[in-house]
Short mmCIF file of C-alpha atoms and ligand atoms in Angstrom, two decimals:
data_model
loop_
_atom_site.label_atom_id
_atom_site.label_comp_id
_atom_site.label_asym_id
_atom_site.label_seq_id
_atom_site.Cartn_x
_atom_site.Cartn_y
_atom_site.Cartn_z
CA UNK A 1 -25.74 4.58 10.96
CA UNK A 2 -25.56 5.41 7.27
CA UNK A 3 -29.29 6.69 6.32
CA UNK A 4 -31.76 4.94 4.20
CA UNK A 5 -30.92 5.25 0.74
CA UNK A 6 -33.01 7.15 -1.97
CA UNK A 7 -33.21 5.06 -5.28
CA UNK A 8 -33.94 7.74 -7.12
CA UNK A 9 -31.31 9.48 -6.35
CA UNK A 10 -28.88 6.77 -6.81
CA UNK A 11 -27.83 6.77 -3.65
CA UNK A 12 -24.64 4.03 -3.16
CA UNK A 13 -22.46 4.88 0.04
CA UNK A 14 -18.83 4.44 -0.36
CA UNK A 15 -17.40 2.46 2.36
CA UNK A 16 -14.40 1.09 1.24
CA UNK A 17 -10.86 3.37 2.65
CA UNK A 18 -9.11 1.62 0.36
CA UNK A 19 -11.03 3.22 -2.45
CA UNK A 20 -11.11 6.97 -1.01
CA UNK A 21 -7.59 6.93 -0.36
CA UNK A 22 -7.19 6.24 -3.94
CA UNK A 23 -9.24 9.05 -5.17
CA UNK A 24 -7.82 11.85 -2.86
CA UNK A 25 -4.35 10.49 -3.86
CA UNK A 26 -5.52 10.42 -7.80
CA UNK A 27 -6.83 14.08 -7.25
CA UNK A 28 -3.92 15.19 -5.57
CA UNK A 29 -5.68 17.30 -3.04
CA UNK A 30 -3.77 19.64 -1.79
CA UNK A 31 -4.04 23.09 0.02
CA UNK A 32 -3.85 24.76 -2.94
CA UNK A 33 -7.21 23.56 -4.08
CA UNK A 34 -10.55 24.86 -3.87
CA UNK A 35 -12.79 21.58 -4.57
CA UNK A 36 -16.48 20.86 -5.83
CA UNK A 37 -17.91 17.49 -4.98
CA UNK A 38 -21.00 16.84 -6.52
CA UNK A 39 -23.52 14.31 -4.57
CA UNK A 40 -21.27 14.28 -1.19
CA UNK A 41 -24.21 11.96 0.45
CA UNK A 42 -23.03 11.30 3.71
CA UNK A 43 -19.76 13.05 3.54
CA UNK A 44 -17.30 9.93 4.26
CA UNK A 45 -15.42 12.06 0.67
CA UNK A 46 -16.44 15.53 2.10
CA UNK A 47 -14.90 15.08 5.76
CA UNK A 48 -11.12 14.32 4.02
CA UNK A 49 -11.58 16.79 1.17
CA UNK A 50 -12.83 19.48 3.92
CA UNK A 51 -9.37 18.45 5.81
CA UNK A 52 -6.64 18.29 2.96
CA UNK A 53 -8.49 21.16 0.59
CA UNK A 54 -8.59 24.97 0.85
CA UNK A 55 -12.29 24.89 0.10
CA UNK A 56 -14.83 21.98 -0.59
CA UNK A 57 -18.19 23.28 -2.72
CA UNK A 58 -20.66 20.69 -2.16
CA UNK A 59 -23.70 20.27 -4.57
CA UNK A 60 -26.05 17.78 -3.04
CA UNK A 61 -30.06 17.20 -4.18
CA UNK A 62 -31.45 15.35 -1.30
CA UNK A 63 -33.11 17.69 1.40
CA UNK A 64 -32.53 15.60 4.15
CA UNK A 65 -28.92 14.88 3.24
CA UNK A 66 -28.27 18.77 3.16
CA UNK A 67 -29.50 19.04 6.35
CA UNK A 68 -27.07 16.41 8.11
CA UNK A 69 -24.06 17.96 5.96
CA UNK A 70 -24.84 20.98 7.34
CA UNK A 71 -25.04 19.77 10.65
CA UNK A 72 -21.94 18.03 10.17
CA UNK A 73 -19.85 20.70 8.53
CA UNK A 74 -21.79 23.99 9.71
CA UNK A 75 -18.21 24.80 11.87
CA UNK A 76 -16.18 24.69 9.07
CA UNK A 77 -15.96 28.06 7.36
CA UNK A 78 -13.90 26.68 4.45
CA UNK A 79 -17.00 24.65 3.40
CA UNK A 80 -20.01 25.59 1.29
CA UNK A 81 -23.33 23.33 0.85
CA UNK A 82 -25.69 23.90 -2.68
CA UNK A 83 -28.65 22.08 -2.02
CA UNK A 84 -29.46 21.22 -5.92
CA UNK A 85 -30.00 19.40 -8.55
CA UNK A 86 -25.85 19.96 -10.23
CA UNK A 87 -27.28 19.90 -13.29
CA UNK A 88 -29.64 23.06 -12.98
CA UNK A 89 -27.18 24.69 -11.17
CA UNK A 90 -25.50 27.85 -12.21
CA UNK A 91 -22.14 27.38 -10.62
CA UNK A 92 -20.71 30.41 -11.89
CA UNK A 93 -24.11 32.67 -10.60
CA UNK A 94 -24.08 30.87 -7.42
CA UNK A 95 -20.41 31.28 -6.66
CA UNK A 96 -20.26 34.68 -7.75
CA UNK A 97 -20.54 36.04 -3.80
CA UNK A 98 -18.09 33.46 -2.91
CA UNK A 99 -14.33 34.30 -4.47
CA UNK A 100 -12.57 32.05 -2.13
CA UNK A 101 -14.63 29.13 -3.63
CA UNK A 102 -13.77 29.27 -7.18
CA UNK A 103 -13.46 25.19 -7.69
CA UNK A 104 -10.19 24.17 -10.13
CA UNK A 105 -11.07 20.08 -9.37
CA UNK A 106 -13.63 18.46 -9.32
CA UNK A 107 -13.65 15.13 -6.86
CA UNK A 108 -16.92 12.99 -7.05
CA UNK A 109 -18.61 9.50 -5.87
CA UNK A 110 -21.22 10.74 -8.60
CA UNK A 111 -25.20 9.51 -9.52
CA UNK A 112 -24.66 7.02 -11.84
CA UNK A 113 -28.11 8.35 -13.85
CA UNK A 114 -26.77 11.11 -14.85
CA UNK A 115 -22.72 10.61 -15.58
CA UNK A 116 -23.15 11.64 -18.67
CA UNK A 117 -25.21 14.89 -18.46
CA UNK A 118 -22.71 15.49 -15.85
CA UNK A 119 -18.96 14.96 -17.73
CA UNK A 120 -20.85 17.17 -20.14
CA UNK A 121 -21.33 19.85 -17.98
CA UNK A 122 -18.13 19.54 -16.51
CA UNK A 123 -16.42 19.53 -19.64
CA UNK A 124 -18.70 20.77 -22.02
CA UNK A 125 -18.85 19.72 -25.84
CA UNK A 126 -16.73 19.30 -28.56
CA UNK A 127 -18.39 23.19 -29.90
CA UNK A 128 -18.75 24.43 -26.73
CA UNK A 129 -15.82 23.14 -24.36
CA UNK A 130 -15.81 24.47 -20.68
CA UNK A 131 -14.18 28.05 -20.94
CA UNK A 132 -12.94 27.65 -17.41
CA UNK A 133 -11.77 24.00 -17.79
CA UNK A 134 -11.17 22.45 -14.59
CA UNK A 135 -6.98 21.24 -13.68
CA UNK A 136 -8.56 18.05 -13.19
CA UNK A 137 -11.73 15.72 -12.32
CA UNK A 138 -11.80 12.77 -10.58
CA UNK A 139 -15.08 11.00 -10.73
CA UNK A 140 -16.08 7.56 -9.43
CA UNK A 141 -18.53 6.06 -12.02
CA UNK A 142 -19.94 2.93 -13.49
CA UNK A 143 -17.19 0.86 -15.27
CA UNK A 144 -19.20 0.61 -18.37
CA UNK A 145 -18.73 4.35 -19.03
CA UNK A 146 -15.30 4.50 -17.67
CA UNK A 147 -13.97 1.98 -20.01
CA UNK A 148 -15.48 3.77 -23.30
CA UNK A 149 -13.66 6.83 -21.35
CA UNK A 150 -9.82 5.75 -21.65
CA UNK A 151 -10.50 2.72 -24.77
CA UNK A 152 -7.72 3.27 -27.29
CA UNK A 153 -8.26 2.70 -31.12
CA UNK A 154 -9.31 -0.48 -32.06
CA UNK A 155 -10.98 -1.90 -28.75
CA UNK A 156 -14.58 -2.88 -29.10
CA UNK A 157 -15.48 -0.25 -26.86
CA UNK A 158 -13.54 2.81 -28.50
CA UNK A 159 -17.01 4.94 -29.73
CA UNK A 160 -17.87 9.02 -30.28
CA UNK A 161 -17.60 8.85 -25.86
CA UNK A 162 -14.35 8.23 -26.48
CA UNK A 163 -13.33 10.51 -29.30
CA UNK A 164 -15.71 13.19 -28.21
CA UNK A 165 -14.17 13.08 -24.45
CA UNK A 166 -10.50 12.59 -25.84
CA UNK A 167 -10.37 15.55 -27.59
CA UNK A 168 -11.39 17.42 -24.27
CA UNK A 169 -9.46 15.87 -21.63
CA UNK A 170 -6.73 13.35 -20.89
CA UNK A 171 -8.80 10.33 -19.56
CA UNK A 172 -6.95 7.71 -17.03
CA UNK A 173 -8.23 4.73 -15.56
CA UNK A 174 -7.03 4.85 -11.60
CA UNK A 175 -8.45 1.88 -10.87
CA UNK A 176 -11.15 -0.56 -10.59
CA UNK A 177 -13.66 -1.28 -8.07
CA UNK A 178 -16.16 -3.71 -7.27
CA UNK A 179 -19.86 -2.97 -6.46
CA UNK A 180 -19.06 -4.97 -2.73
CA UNK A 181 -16.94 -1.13 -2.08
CA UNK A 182 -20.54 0.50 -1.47
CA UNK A 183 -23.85 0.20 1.08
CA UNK A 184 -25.62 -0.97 -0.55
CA UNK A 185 -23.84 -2.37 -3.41
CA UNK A 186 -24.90 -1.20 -7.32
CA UNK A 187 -25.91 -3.88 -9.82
CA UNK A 188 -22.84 -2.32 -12.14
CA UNK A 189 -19.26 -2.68 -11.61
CA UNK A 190 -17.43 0.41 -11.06
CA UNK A 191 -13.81 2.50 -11.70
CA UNK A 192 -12.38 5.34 -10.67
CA UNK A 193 -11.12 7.66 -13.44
CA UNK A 194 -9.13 11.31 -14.24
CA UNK A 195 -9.96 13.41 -16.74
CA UNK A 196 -7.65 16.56 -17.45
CA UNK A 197 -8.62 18.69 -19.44
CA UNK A 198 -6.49 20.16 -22.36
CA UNK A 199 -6.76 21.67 -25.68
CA UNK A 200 -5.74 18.77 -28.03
CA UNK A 201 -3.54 19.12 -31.23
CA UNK A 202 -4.19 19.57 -33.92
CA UNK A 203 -7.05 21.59 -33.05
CA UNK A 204 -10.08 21.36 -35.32
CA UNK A 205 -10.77 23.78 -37.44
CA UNK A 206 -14.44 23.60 -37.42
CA UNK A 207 -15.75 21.75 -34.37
CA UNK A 208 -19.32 21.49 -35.56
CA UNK A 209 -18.32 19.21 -38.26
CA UNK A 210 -15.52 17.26 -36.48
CA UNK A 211 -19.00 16.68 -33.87
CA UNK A 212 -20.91 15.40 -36.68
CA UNK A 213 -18.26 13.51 -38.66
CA UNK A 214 -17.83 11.41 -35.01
CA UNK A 215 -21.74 10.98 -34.51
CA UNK A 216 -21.59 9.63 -38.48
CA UNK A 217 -18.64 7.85 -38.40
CA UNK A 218 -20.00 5.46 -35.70
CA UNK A 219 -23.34 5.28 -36.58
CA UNK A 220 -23.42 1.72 -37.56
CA UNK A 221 -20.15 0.37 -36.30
CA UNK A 222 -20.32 -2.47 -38.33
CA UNK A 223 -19.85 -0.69 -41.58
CA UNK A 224 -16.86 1.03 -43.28
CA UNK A 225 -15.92 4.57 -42.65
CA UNK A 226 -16.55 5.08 -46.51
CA UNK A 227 -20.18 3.86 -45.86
CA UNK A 228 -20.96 5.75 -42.68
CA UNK A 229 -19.64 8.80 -44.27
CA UNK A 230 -20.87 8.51 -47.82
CA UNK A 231 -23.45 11.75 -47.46
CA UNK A 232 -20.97 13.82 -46.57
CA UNK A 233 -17.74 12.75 -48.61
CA UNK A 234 -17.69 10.44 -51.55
CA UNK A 235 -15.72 7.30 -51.84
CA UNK A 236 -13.20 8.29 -54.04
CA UNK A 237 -12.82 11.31 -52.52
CA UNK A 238 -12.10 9.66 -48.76
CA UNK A 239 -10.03 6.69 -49.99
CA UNK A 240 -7.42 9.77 -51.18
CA UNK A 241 -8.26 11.17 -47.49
CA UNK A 242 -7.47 8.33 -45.80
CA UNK A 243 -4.67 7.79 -47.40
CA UNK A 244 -2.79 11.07 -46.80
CA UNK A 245 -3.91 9.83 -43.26
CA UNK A 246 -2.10 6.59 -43.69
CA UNK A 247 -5.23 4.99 -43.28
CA UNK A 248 -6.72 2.40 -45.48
CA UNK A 249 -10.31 2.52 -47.22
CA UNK A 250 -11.48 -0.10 -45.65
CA UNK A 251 -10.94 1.20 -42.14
CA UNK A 252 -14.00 1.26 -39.80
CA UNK A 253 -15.04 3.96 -37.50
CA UNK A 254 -13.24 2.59 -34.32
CA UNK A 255 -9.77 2.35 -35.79
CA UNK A 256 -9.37 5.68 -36.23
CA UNK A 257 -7.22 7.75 -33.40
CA UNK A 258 -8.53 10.71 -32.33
CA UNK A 259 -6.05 12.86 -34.30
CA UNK A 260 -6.62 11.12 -37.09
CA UNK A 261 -10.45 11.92 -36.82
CA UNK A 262 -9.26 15.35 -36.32
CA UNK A 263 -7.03 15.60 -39.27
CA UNK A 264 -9.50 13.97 -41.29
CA UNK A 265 -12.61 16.49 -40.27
CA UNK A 266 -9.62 19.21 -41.18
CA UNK A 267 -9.26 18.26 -44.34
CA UNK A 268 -12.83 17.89 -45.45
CA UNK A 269 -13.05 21.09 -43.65
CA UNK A 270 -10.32 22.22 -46.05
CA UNK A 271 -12.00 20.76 -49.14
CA UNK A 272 -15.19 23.20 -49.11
CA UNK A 273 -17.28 21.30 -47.04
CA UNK A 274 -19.18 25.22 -46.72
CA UNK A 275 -22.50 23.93 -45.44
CA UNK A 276 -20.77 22.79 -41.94
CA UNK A 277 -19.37 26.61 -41.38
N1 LIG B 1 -20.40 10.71 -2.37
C1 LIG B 1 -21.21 9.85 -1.52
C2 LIG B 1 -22.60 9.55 -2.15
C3 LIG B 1 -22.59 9.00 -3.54
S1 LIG B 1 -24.19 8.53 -4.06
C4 LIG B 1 -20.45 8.58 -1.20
O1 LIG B 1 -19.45 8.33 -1.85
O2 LIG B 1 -20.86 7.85 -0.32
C5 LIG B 1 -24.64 9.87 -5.14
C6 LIG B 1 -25.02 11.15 -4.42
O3 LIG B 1 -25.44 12.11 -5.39
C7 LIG B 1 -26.17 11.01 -3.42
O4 LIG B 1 -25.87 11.72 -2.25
C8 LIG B 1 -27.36 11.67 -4.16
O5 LIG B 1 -28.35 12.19 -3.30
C9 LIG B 1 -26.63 12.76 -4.95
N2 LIG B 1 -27.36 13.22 -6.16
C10 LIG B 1 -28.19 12.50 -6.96
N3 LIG B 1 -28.63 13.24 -7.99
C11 LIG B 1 -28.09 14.49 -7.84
C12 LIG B 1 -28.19 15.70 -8.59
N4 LIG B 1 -28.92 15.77 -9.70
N5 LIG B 1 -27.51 16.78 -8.13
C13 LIG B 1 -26.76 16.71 -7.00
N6 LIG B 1 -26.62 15.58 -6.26
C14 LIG B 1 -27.29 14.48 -6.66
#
């Protein structure tokens, strides 16, 4: 029996095969790979990553959850338990004893409270990306997000998410799944999603303003660009930007691709906007 759930914790078991057969084959676990799994819960993910993997790093918060895992998986010397919150965690300070655990994926049925906080700290920020960037990162998470993940130019849902975690990773949708795939089942629907992370051209030349322009830029998504933007860059001034962008002033935040954000922050980079250096 599966044990009683901790809310807090947001604790949804994964029972559907169909569903973890479609992560491990998204993730392309291998013997080659040396995996972290944060929140393995009752280890229905941790038992086939433990088979398929050459090492499985496991960062899991609840006590008495760490103590079954252990029980389950003590034999296995390719296996290592945290007990942890993942985001207090030091990885690197904690693996530093352990060289034969060095994670390059990341597979994860992960909290939905904290997916955020947690793509952040997997693949940092647009000024501070992950130095060791993963190969790649397979996460099951709440549809909402994963859909802002992957949304192209021009869909309702295309926001800074998207640009910021564009310019930091490849993001695919794998597939969808409904809340009935977990005991018990969350109130959201859910997807599973890749992220691979790669530096993305062109590069920007000064990621603290390329962060900011985003955050601006979709501040009130209702409005222009020109308007969002107008304490940074004057109209006239981004009309002629735009338009060496092949981009019309009118445009709003959401139309924009991601390189063209890029190229745009480059070339108000490239105008003397000094007070973003
Ligand atoms: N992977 C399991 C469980 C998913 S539920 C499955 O698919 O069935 C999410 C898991 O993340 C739970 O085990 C929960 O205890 C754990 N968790 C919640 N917050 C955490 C945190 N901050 N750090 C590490 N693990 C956490």
């Amino acid at each position: 029996m599966p044990p009683q759930t901790r809310k807090r914790f947001g604790q949804h078991w994964l029972k559907s095969e169909k569903v973890l057969h479609r992560i491990l084959e998204a993730a392309e676990v291998s013997k080659r790979d040396r995996i972290l799994e944060i929140g393995p819960g009752t280890g229905v993910l941790t038992q086939w990553l433990a088979a398929l993997a050459d090492a499985v790093v496991a960062v899991e918060i609840d006590r008495d959850l760490c103590k079954r895992l252990r029980s389950q998986f003590e034999k296995l010397d390719q296996f290592l338990l945290l007990e942890g919150d993942i985001l207090r965690l030091d990885l690197a300070d904690e693996l530093a004893d352990y060289p034969g655990f060095q994670p390059n994926k990341v597979v994860a049925n992960i909290p939905y409270y904290i997916t955020a906080p947690i793509l952040e700290k997997l693949l940092g920020s647009i000024t501070q990306p992950n130095p060791q960037p993963f190969e790649q990162i397979v996460l099951l998470i709440q549809r909402e997000v994963a859909d802002r993940l992957y949304a192209q130019p021009g869909s309702k849902v295309f926001g800074a998410l998207s640009v910021r975690m564009q310019y930091l990773a490849c993001c695919e949708l794998i597939c969808p799944v409904s809340a009935k795939a977990f005991q018990p089942p969350p109130k959201v629907e859910s997807a599973v999603v890749r992220l691979r992370p790669r530096p993305f051209f062109p590069v920007a030349l000064n990621p603290r303003l390329f962060d900011y322009l985003v955050q601006l830029g979709f501040s009130s998504r209702r409005k222009m660009l020109r308007n969002n933007l107008k304490a940074v860059v004057n109209r006239e001034q981004l009309t002629s930007l735009l338009d060496s962008l092949d981009a019309l002033p009118t445009i709003r935040a959401e139309d924009l691709s991601v390189e063209q954000w890029v190229r745009l922050s480059n070339k108000i980079q490239e105008a003397g906007a000094d007070s973003y250096n």
